[in-house]
Amino acid sequence: MTTATDNRSIQDKANEFVKPGHLLINGEWVEASSTLETINPATGEVITTFAEADAADVENAVSAARAAFEGKWSVIPAARRGKYLAKLADLILEHGERLALLETTDNGKPYFESSKIDIPFAANVFHYFSGWADKLSGQTIPSRSDAFMFTRREPLGVIAQIIPWNLPLVMCAWKLAPALAAGNTVVLKPAEQTPLTALALGELIIEAGFPPGVVNILTGRGEVTGAALVKNTGVDKISFTGSVEVGKEIMRNSADNLTKLTLELGGKSPNIIFADADMKSALRGAINGIFYGKGELCCAGSRLLVERSCYDEVVAALKEAASGLQVGDPFDKKTRIGALVSKEQMERVLSYVEIGKQDGATLITGGERVAFNNEFSEGCFVSPIIFADVDNKMRIAQEEIFGPALAVIPFDTEEEALSIANDTQYGLAAALWTNDIKRAHRMAASLKAGTVWINTVNMFDPSLPFGGFKDSGFGRDLGEDALDGYLQTKSVWVDLS
Ligand code: NAP
Ligand code: MG
């Protein structure tokens, strides 16, 4: 267990590593006119202050990004861009422990998640895209003898990137790495709840030697900094990850400028257990699918569809497994569910416990704020929630809760499972558990989701595209597809007649 003293030293370390109250503009830490506080959701304590960028700061950052795009960044060899990214990846690994400490303190997630998964994954993403920088070629199109026709793939220019609080450093990597590999420059805004690792990354970006203005980092609230960035006429493209509601607002607010958009939005992903599955892995997948990351994952398997012949057995096993998950101090190695990101988020999650009960679902475990009589007494802890006997029409099955809350829904046939799985506004991800290979492929082809996992869940690789169908958005992060979102094709026609 950590003690109050350890927590204070964590705060000191945070202040050492980031420049509180500053914005990264044109390669320098610039003071802002106002500041906000970021809170450790496990203790309720203020960690540090950070800057809020206003419209003037946004304008400066966008101008710096434009100058870098038209200037040095456009003329350095592509392989060199890749080297900056690789260097940044190495620095992330080198500073992994401090980054993980900041991530867990700011977000509340268990330290093992930050240190063993998030930070190495962020580095992997930079490494992966570093290799792409000099491999972005166009085509020659040999369809006429009187002309030489070819295409060039060119960067878009200045990219605004707005990201959520659930995977703060990972989201920085998903956004920055492909945009920079493709030759763009960036103004990035992290979420107000979790600004610290983005600021720490800013330090590492300077250390990696990126030319000034290539990456600018602006902290602040969405309605202030985010909105100014979205409306700025110097921005060529916005890449946003967050809620459907804010995604729509960004679309409306950028429409007048016809700014290009990628939206990675929410999910209500089905996790489907067929009776012929390997039950041990299916159960582990059901628990990890929703409770990893406190359920604050866009792709969380928040609807568990279970074939009726094994439904009672699965529900009983889930209840036992969930009540065995340790909730509490994110720095305790045994903790599996840390603090939810904020009081607001905790209240939102708890409100769905009431909604589920009112709609007639059976709460089989969890759903209460977990109280501690020590430095965690103000922490945002909730015991893992499982509702059984859920009808897919209920609000807990249709609305994204974005917390450790599972809705278990029985089904009788494969057709019914598919129909329930697709009966949602979202289409981000789906998982299924079966030993029938034909069924697995039938389902994978018919599920309306950007990612389908078969006999596994929540697996990511930098080379595999990730993004949504339906209201879960458009455009892709990761993989070669992510680069497409940061490039435009120019056709060149040379007359040979
Ligand atoms: P959010 O409320 O939509 O916020 C996301 C980002 O948008 C934050 O940086 C926020 O700033 C900013 N923002 C808010 N209002 C804005 C405005 N009017 N103009 C410009 N920017 C604005 O989402 P969240 O609560 O942070 O994150 C949870 C959501 O993200 C969930 O729906 C989840 O599914 C989704 N998500 C999706 C993916 C994916 O890949 N599809 C991955 C992770 C999360 P402030 O927070 O500073 O106000
Ligand atoms: Mg915080």
Coordinates of C-alpha atoms and ligand atoms in Angstrom, one line a residue:
M1 CA 0.0 0.0 0.0
T2 CA 1.2 3.5 -0.6
T3 CA 1.0 6.0 2.2
A4 CA 0.0 9.7 2.3
T5 CA 3.8 10.5 2.3
D6 CA 4.2 8.4 -0.9
N7 CA 1.4 10.3 -2.4
R8 CA 3.0 13.6 -1.6
S9 CA 6.2 12.5 -3.2
I10 CA 4.2 11.5 -6.3
Q11 CA 3.0 15.0 -6.5
D12 CA 6.5 16.4 -6.2
K13 CA 7.6 14.0 -9.0
A14 CA 4.7 15.3 -11.1
N15 CA 5.8 18.8 -10.6
E16 CA 9.4 17.9 -11.5
F17 CA 8.5 16.3 -14.7
V18 CA 6.0 18.7 -16.2
K19 CA 5.9 22.5 -16.4
P20 CA 2.8 23.4 -14.4
G21 CA 1.0 26.3 -15.9
H22 CA 2.8 26.2 -19.3
L23 CA 1.8 25.4 -22.8
L24 CA 4.2 23.9 -25.4
I25 CA 4.1 26.3 -28.3
N26 CA 6.8 26.5 -31.0
G27 CA 9.2 24.3 -29.0
E28 CA 9.0 26.4 -25.9
W29 CA 7.1 26.3 -22.6
V30 CA 4.9 29.4 -22.7
E31 CA 3.0 30.8 -19.7
A32 CA -0.8 31.0 -20.0
S33 CA -3.0 33.7 -18.5
S34 CA -5.1 31.2 -16.5
T35 CA -4.6 27.9 -14.8
L36 CA -6.7 24.9 -13.7
E37 CA -6.1 22.1 -11.2
T38 CA -5.8 18.4 -11.9
I39 CA -6.9 16.0 -9.2
N40 CA -5.8 12.6 -8.1
P41 CA -9.1 10.7 -8.2
A42 CA -7.9 8.1 -5.7
T43 CA -7.3 10.7 -3.0
G44 CA -9.3 13.8 -4.1
E45 CA -6.1 15.8 -3.7
V46 CA -4.9 18.4 -6.1
I47 CA -1.8 17.1 -7.9
T48 CA -0.8 20.3 -9.6
T49 CA -2.0 23.2 -11.7
F50 CA -1.8 23.4 -15.4
A51 CA -2.4 26.0 -18.0
E52 CA -5.6 26.8 -19.9
A53 CA -4.9 27.9 -23.5
D54 CA -7.3 30.6 -24.7
A55 CA -8.0 31.6 -28.3
A56 CA -4.9 33.7 -28.6
D57 CA -2.7 30.8 -27.4
V58 CA -4.5 28.5 -29.9
E59 CA -3.8 31.0 -32.7
N60 CA -0.1 31.1 -31.7
A61 CA 0.2 27.3 -31.6
V62 CA -1.6 27.0 -35.0
S63 CA 0.7 29.6 -36.5
A64 CA 3.8 27.9 -35.2
A65 CA 2.5 24.6 -36.6
R66 CA 1.9 26.2 -39.9
A67 CA 5.4 27.8 -40.0
A68 CA 6.9 24.4 -39.2
F69 CA 4.8 22.6 -41.8
E70 CA 5.8 25.1 -44.5
G71 CA 9.3 25.3 -43.3
K72 CA 11.8 22.8 -41.8
W73 CA 9.4 19.8 -41.5
S74 CA 8.6 19.9 -45.2
V75 CA 12.2 19.7 -46.3
I76 CA 13.8 17.2 -44.0
P77 CA 14.2 13.7 -45.5
A78 CA 11.3 11.4 -44.7
A79 CA 13.6 8.9 -43.0
R80 CA 14.6 11.7 -40.6
R81 CA 11.0 12.2 -39.5
G82 CA 10.9 8.5 -38.7
K83 CA 14.1 8.8 -36.6
Y84 CA 12.5 11.5 -34.5
L85 CA 9.6 9.2 -33.9
A86 CA 11.8 6.3 -33.0
K87 CA 13.8 8.5 -30.6
L88 CA 10.6 9.6 -28.9
A89 CA 9.6 6.0 -28.6
D90 CA 12.9 5.2 -26.9
L91 CA 12.6 8.1 -24.5
I92 CA 9.1 7.0 -23.5
L93 CA 10.5 3.6 -22.5
E94 CA 13.5 5.2 -20.8
H95 CA 11.1 7.4 -18.7
G96 CA 8.5 4.7 -18.5
E97 CA 8.3 4.6 -14.7
R98 CA 7.8 8.3 -14.3
L99 CA 5.2 8.4 -17.0
A100 CA 3.3 5.4 -15.5
L101 CA 3.4 7.2 -12.1
L102 CA 1.9 10.3 -13.6
E103 CA -0.7 8.4 -15.5
T104 CA -1.9 6.4 -12.6
T105 CA -1.9 9.5 -10.3
D106 CA -3.9 11.6 -12.8
N107 CA -6.3 9.0 -14.1
G108 CA -6.7 6.6 -11.1
K109 CA -6.0 3.4 -13.2
P110 CA -4.0 0.6 -11.5
Y111 CA -0.2 1.1 -11.8
F112 CA 0.2 -2.3 -13.5
E113 CA -2.0 -1.1 -16.3
S114 CA 0.0 2.2 -16.8
S115 CA 3.4 0.6 -16.4
K116 CA 3.0 -2.8 -18.1
I117 CA 0.5 -1.9 -20.8
D118 CA -0.1 1.8 -21.6
I119 CA 3.4 3.1 -21.6
P120 CA 5.0 0.3 -23.6
F121 CA 2.1 0.4 -26.0
A122 CA 2.5 4.1 -26.6
A123 CA 6.2 3.5 -27.3
N124 CA 5.3 0.6 -29.7
V125 CA 2.9 2.9 -31.6
F126 CA 5.7 5.5 -32.1
H127 CA 8.1 2.7 -33.1
Y128 CA 5.6 1.3 -35.6
F129 CA 4.9 4.6 -37.3
S130 CA 8.5 5.6 -37.3
G131 CA 9.1 2.9 -39.9
W132 CA 6.3 4.3 -42.2
A133 CA 7.7 7.8 -42.6
D134 CA 9.8 6.9 -45.7
K135 CA 7.4 4.4 -47.2
L136 CA 4.5 6.6 -48.2
S137 CA 4.6 6.3 -52.0
G138 CA 2.2 7.2 -54.7
Q139 CA 1.5 5.3 -57.9
T140 CA 2.5 5.6 -61.6
I141 CA -0.6 4.9 -63.7
P142 CA 0.4 3.5 -67.1
S143 CA -2.9 3.9 -69.0
R144 CA -1.8 6.2 -71.8
S145 CA 1.2 6.5 -74.1
D146 CA 0.7 10.3 -74.6
A147 CA 0.9 11.1 -70.9
F148 CA 2.9 10.2 -67.8
M149 CA 0.5 10.1 -64.9
F150 CA 1.4 9.6 -61.3
T151 CA 0.1 10.3 -57.8
R152 CA 1.8 11.9 -54.8
R153 CA 0.6 11.4 -51.3
E154 CA 1.0 14.6 -49.5
P155 CA 0.4 15.6 -45.9
L156 CA -2.6 17.7 -45.1
G157 CA -0.9 20.4 -43.1
V158 CA -1.8 21.5 -39.5
I159 CA -3.7 18.8 -37.6
A160 CA -5.7 19.5 -34.4
Q161 CA -6.0 16.5 -32.2
I162 CA -8.4 16.4 -29.2
I163 CA -8.2 13.3 -27.0
P164 CA -10.1 11.8 -23.9
W165 CA -8.9 11.0 -20.4
N166 CA -9.2 7.2 -20.4
L167 CA -5.9 6.3 -22.1
P168 CA -4.1 9.7 -22.0
L169 CA -0.6 8.8 -23.2
V170 CA -1.8 6.0 -25.5
M171 CA -4.2 8.4 -27.2
C172 CA -1.3 10.9 -27.7
A173 CA 0.6 8.1 -29.5
W174 CA -2.3 7.0 -31.6
K175 CA -2.9 10.5 -32.8
L176 CA 0.6 12.0 -33.0
A177 CA 2.6 9.1 -34.5
P178 CA 0.7 8.7 -37.8
A179 CA 0.2 12.4 -38.3
L180 CA 3.9 13.2 -37.9
A181 CA 5.0 10.1 -39.9
A182 CA 2.9 11.4 -42.8
G183 CA 4.6 14.8 -42.6
N184 CA 2.0 16.9 -40.8
T185 CA 2.4 19.2 -37.8
V186 CA 0.2 19.1 -34.8
V187 CA -1.6 21.0 -32.1
L188 CA -2.7 18.5 -29.5
K189 CA -5.2 19.0 -26.7
P190 CA -5.4 16.4 -23.9
A191 CA -8.5 16.1 -21.6
E192 CA -8.7 18.5 -18.7
Q193 CA -8.9 15.6 -16.2
T194 CA -5.6 14.1 -17.4
P195 CA -3.1 16.6 -18.8
L196 CA 0.1 15.4 -17.1
T197 CA 1.4 12.7 -19.4
A198 CA 0.8 14.8 -22.5
L199 CA 2.9 17.6 -20.8
A200 CA 5.6 15.1 -19.9
L201 CA 5.5 13.9 -23.5
G202 CA 6.1 17.5 -24.5
E203 CA 9.3 17.5 -22.5
L204 CA 10.4 14.3 -24.3
I205 CA 9.4 15.8 -27.7
I206 CA 11.8 18.6 -27.0
E207 CA 14.5 16.2 -25.9
A208 CA 14.0 14.1 -29.0
G209 CA 14.9 17.2 -31.1
F210 CA 11.8 17.7 -33.1
P211 CA 12.0 21.1 -34.8
P212 CA 10.0 23.8 -33.0
G213 CA 6.3 24.0 -33.9
V214 CA 6.0 20.5 -35.2
V215 CA 4.2 19.4 -32.0
N216 CA 2.4 21.9 -29.9
I217 CA 0.6 20.9 -26.7
L218 CA -2.3 23.0 -25.4
T219 CA -4.0 22.0 -22.2
G220 CA -7.3 23.4 -21.1
R221 CA -11.0 22.7 -21.1
G222 CA -12.9 21.4 -24.1
E223 CA -15.3 24.3 -24.2
V224 CA -12.5 26.8 -24.1
T225 CA -9.3 25.4 -25.6
G226 CA -10.9 22.6 -27.6
A227 CA -13.6 24.9 -29.1
A228 CA -11.1 27.6 -30.1
L229 CA -9.0 24.9 -31.8
V230 CA -12.0 23.5 -33.7
K231 CA -13.0 26.9 -35.0
N232 CA -9.5 28.1 -35.9
T233 CA -9.4 28.6 -39.7
G234 CA -5.7 27.6 -39.8
V235 CA -6.5 24.0 -38.9
D236 CA -6.6 21.6 -41.9
K237 CA -7.9 18.5 -40.1
I238 CA -9.3 17.6 -36.7
S239 CA -8.8 14.2 -35.3
F240 CA -11.0 13.6 -32.3
T241 CA -11.5 10.8 -29.9
G242 CA -14.2 11.1 -27.3
S243 CA -18.0 11.0 -26.9
V244 CA -20.6 11.0 -29.6
E245 CA -22.1 14.2 -28.2
V246 CA -18.9 16.2 -28.4
G247 CA -18.0 14.6 -31.8
K248 CA -21.3 16.0 -33.2
E249 CA -20.6 19.4 -31.7
I250 CA -17.1 19.4 -33.3
M251 CA -18.6 18.5 -36.6
R252 CA -21.1 21.4 -36.4
N253 CA -18.4 23.9 -35.2
S254 CA -15.9 23.0 -38.0
A255 CA -18.5 22.8 -40.8
D256 CA -18.1 26.4 -41.9
N257 CA -14.3 25.9 -42.4
L258 CA -14.9 22.5 -44.1
T259 CA -12.2 21.1 -41.9
K260 CA -11.5 17.5 -42.5
L261 CA -12.5 15.2 -39.7
T262 CA -11.7 11.8 -38.1
L263 CA -14.0 10.9 -35.2
E264 CA -13.4 8.0 -32.9
L265 CA -16.4 7.9 -30.6
G266 CA -18.1 5.7 -28.1
G267 CA -19.2 2.1 -28.0
K268 CA -21.5 -0.4 -26.4
S269 CA -19.7 -3.5 -27.5
P270 CA -21.2 -6.9 -27.3
N271 CA -19.1 -9.8 -25.9
I272 CA -20.9 -13.0 -27.0
I273 CA -20.4 -16.4 -25.2
F274 CA -21.7 -19.4 -27.0
A275 CA -22.2 -22.6 -25.0
D276 CA -19.5 -24.4 -27.0
A277 CA -16.8 -22.0 -26.0
D278 CA -13.8 -22.7 -23.8
M279 CA -15.6 -21.5 -20.7
K280 CA -12.5 -20.7 -18.7
S281 CA -11.2 -18.2 -21.3
A282 CA -14.7 -16.9 -22.0
L283 CA -15.3 -16.0 -18.4
R284 CA -11.9 -14.4 -18.1
G285 CA -12.6 -12.5 -21.3
A286 CA -16.0 -11.4 -20.0
I287 CA -14.4 -10.0 -16.8
N288 CA -11.4 -8.4 -18.4
G289 CA -13.6 -7.1 -21.2
I290 CA -15.5 -4.9 -18.9
F291 CA -13.4 -4.4 -15.8
Y292 CA -10.0 -3.8 -17.3
G293 CA -9.4 -0.1 -17.3
K294 CA -12.3 0.3 -14.8
G295 CA -14.6 -0.1 -17.8
E296 CA -13.5 3.3 -19.0
L297 CA -12.6 1.9 -22.4
C298 CA -14.4 2.9 -25.6
C299 CA -14.3 -0.8 -26.7
A300 CA -15.3 -2.2 -23.2
G301 CA -17.4 -5.4 -23.6
S302 CA -20.2 -3.8 -21.7
R303 CA -23.0 -6.0 -23.0
L304 CA -22.4 -9.7 -22.3
L305 CA -24.6 -11.9 -24.5
V306 CA -24.8 -15.5 -23.1
E307 CA -26.3 -18.6 -24.7
R308 CA -29.2 -19.7 -22.4
S309 CA -27.9 -23.2 -21.9
C310 CA -24.9 -21.9 -20.0
Y311 CA -26.5 -18.6 -18.8
D312 CA -27.0 -19.6 -15.1
E313 CA -23.5 -21.1 -14.8
V314 CA -21.9 -18.0 -16.4
V315 CA -23.8 -15.5 -14.2
A316 CA -22.8 -17.4 -11.1
A317 CA -19.2 -17.5 -12.1
L318 CA -19.2 -13.8 -13.0
K319 CA -20.6 -12.9 -9.7
E320 CA -17.9 -14.8 -7.9
A321 CA -15.1 -13.4 -10.1
A322 CA -16.3 -9.8 -9.9
S323 CA -16.7 -9.8 -6.1
G324 CA -13.1 -11.1 -5.9
L325 CA -11.6 -8.1 -7.8
Q326 CA -9.8 -5.8 -5.4
V327 CA -11.0 -2.2 -5.6
G328 CA -8.7 0.5 -4.2
D329 CA -5.3 2.0 -4.1
P330 CA -4.1 2.1 -7.7
F331 CA -0.5 1.6 -6.5
D332 CA -1.3 -1.6 -4.7
K333 CA -0.2 -4.5 -6.9
K334 CA -3.3 -6.5 -6.0
T335 CA -5.7 -3.8 -7.1
R336 CA -7.6 -4.6 -10.2
I337 CA -10.1 -1.7 -10.2
G338 CA -8.6 1.7 -9.4
A339 CA -10.4 5.0 -8.9
L340 CA -12.8 6.2 -11.6
V341 CA -11.4 9.3 -13.3
S342 CA -13.5 11.9 -11.5
K343 CA -16.4 12.5 -9.0
E344 CA -18.6 13.4 -12.0
Q345 CA -17.8 10.1 -13.7
M346 CA -18.4 8.2 -10.5
E347 CA -21.8 9.8 -10.0
R348 CA -22.6 9.1 -13.6
V349 CA -21.8 5.4 -13.2
L350 CA -23.7 5.1 -9.9
S351 CA -26.7 6.8 -11.5
Y352 CA -26.9 3.9 -14.0
V353 CA -27.2 1.5 -11.0
E354 CA -30.6 3.1 -10.2
I355 CA -31.6 3.3 -13.8
G356 CA -30.9 -0.4 -14.3
K357 CA -32.9 -1.3 -11.2
Q358 CA -35.8 0.9 -12.3
D359 CA -35.8 -0.7 -15.7
G360 CA -36.2 -4.2 -14.1
A361 CA -32.7 -5.7 -14.4
T362 CA -31.3 -7.8 -11.6
L363 CA -28.3 -6.3 -9.8
I364 CA -26.2 -9.4 -8.9
T365 CA -23.2 -7.7 -7.5
G366 CA -21.5 -4.3 -6.8
G367 CA -22.9 -0.8 -7.6
E368 CA -21.8 1.0 -4.4
R369 CA -19.2 3.6 -3.7
V370 CA -16.4 1.9 -1.9
A371 CA -15.5 3.8 1.2
F372 CA -12.1 3.9 2.9
N373 CA -11.1 5.4 6.3
N374 CA -7.7 6.7 5.2
E375 CA -6.1 8.8 2.5
F376 CA -8.5 7.2 0.0
S377 CA -11.6 8.4 1.8
E378 CA -12.3 10.9 -0.9
G379 CA -11.5 8.5 -3.7
C380 CA -13.8 7.7 -6.6
F381 CA -14.1 4.0 -6.0
V382 CA -17.0 1.9 -7.2
S383 CA -17.5 -1.9 -6.7
P384 CA -17.7 -3.7 -10.0
I385 CA -21.3 -3.8 -11.2
I386 CA -23.1 -6.7 -12.9
F387 CA -26.7 -6.6 -14.0
A388 CA -28.3 -10.0 -15.1
D389 CA -31.6 -10.5 -16.9
V390 CA -31.1 -7.4 -19.0
D391 CA -33.2 -6.7 -22.0
N392 CA -31.3 -5.1 -24.8
K393 CA -33.9 -2.3 -25.0
M394 CA -33.0 -1.1 -21.5
R395 CA -31.0 2.0 -21.1
I396 CA -28.1 0.1 -19.4
A397 CA -27.9 -2.0 -22.6
Q398 CA -28.1 1.0 -25.0
E399 CA -26.3 3.9 -23.4
E400 CA -22.5 4.0 -22.9
I401 CA -21.9 4.1 -19.1
F402 CA -18.1 4.2 -19.5
G403 CA -17.5 2.5 -16.2
P404 CA -17.2 -0.9 -14.5
A405 CA -20.8 -1.9 -15.3
L406 CA -21.8 -5.1 -17.2
A407 CA -25.2 -5.9 -18.6
V408 CA -25.8 -9.7 -19.1
I409 CA -28.3 -10.6 -21.7
P410 CA -29.4 -14.2 -22.5
F411 CA -30.0 -15.5 -26.1
D412 CA -31.2 -18.8 -27.6
T413 CA -29.8 -18.9 -31.2
E414 CA -26.9 -17.6 -33.2
E415 CA -29.3 -15.4 -35.2
E416 CA -30.7 -13.9 -32.1
A417 CA -27.2 -13.2 -30.7
L418 CA -26.3 -11.4 -33.9
S419 CA -29.5 -9.4 -33.9
I420 CA -29.1 -8.3 -30.3
A421 CA -25.4 -7.6 -30.9
N422 CA -26.2 -5.3 -33.8
D423 CA -29.2 -3.6 -32.2
T424 CA -27.3 -0.6 -31.0
Q425 CA -26.4 2.9 -32.3
Y426 CA -22.7 2.0 -31.8
G427 CA -20.4 -0.2 -33.8
L428 CA -16.9 0.0 -32.3
A429 CA -16.0 -3.5 -31.3
A430 CA -17.4 -7.0 -30.6
A431 CA -16.0 -10.2 -29.2
L432 CA -17.2 -13.7 -29.5
W433 CA -16.3 -17.0 -27.8
T434 CA -16.9 -20.3 -29.6
N435 CA -15.1 -23.4 -30.7
D436 CA -17.1 -23.6 -34.0
I437 CA -14.8 -22.1 -36.6
K438 CA -17.6 -21.7 -39.2
R439 CA -19.8 -19.9 -36.7
A440 CA -16.9 -17.6 -35.7
H441 CA -16.4 -16.6 -39.3
R442 CA -20.1 -16.1 -40.0
M443 CA -20.4 -13.9 -36.9
A444 CA -17.2 -11.9 -37.7
A445 CA -18.6 -11.1 -41.2
S446 CA -22.0 -10.1 -39.9
L447 CA -21.2 -8.1 -36.8
K448 CA -21.5 -4.4 -37.5
A449 CA -18.3 -3.3 -35.7
G450 CA -14.9 -1.9 -36.6
T451 CA -13.1 -4.6 -34.7
V452 CA -14.2 -8.2 -34.0
W453 CA -12.2 -10.4 -31.5
I454 CA -12.6 -14.2 -31.7
N455 CA -11.8 -16.0 -28.5
T456 CA -10.1 -13.0 -27.1
V457 CA -11.0 -9.4 -26.2
N458 CA -9.4 -5.9 -26.0
M459 CA -6.4 -6.9 -28.0
F460 CA -4.5 -4.1 -29.9
D461 CA -1.6 -4.0 -32.2
P462 CA -0.1 -0.8 -33.7
S463 CA -0.4 -2.4 -37.2
L464 CA -4.2 -3.2 -36.9
P465 CA -6.6 -0.4 -37.7
F466 CA -9.0 0.6 -35.0
G467 CA -12.2 2.7 -35.4
G468 CA -15.9 2.6 -35.6
F469 CA -18.9 1.6 -37.7
K470 CA -22.2 3.5 -37.3
D471 CA -22.2 6.2 -34.6
S472 CA -18.8 5.0 -33.3
G473 CA -17.3 7.3 -35.8
F474 CA -15.3 7.4 -39.0
G475 CA -11.7 7.2 -40.0
R476 CA -9.2 4.9 -38.4
D477 CA -6.4 5.1 -35.8
L478 CA -3.5 2.7 -36.0
G479 CA -2.2 0.6 -38.9
E480 CA -1.8 1.8 -42.5
D481 CA -5.3 3.1 -42.5
A482 CA -4.4 5.8 -39.9
L483 CA -1.9 7.2 -42.4
D484 CA -4.6 7.5 -45.1
G485 CA -6.4 9.9 -42.7
Y486 CA -3.4 12.2 -42.6
L487 CA -2.6 12.2 -46.4
Q488 CA -4.2 13.6 -49.5
T489 CA -3.6 12.4 -53.0
K490 CA -2.3 14.7 -55.8
S491 CA -2.6 13.5 -59.4
V492 CA 0.1 14.8 -61.7
W493 CA -0.3 14.6 -65.5
V494 CA 2.7 15.2 -67.7
D495 CA 1.9 15.7 -71.4
L496 CA 4.1 13.4 -73.6
S497 CA 2.3 14.0 -76.9
Ligands
NAP1 P1 -15.5 13.9 -24.2 O1 -16.2 14.5 -23.1 O2 -16.1 13.8 -25.5 O3 -14.1 14.7 -24.4 C1 -13.1 14.3 -25.3 C2 -12.2 15.5 -25.5 O4 -13.0 16.6 -26.2 C3 -11.6 16.2 -24.3 O5 -10.3 16.6 -24.6 C4 -12.6 17.3 -24.1 O6 -12.0 18.4 -23.3 C5 -12.8 17.8 -25.5 N1 -14.0 18.6 -25.7 C6 -15.1 18.7 -24.9 N2 -16.0 19.6 -25.4 C7 -15.4 20.1 -26.5 C8 -15.8 21.1 -27.5 N3 -16.9 21.7 -27.4 N4 -14.9 21.4 -28.5 C9 -13.7 20.7 -28.6 N5 -13.3 19.8 -27.7 C10 -14.1 19.5 -26.7 O7 -15.0 12.4 -23.9 P2 -14.4 11.9 -22.6 O8 -15.4 11.9 -21.5 O9 -13.1 12.6 -22.3 O10 -14.0 10.4 -23.0 C11 -14.9 9.4 -23.0 C12 -15.4 9.1 -24.4 O11 -14.4 8.9 -25.3 C13 -16.3 7.9 -24.4 O12 -17.5 8.1 -25.2 C14 -15.4 6.9 -25.1 O13 -16.1 5.8 -25.7 C15 -14.7 7.7 -26.1 N6 -13.4 7.1 -26.5 C16 -13.4 6.6 -27.8 C17 -12.2 5.9 -28.3 C18 -12.2 5.4 -29.6 O14 -11.1 5.0 -30.1 N7 -13.3 5.2 -30.4 C19 -11.1 5.8 -27.4 C20 -11.2 6.3 -26.1 C21 -12.4 6.9 -25.7 P3 -12.1 18.4 -21.7 O15 -12.2 17.0 -21.2 O16 -10.8 19.0 -21.4 O17 -13.3 19.2 -21.4
MG2 MG -6.6 14.2 -12.9

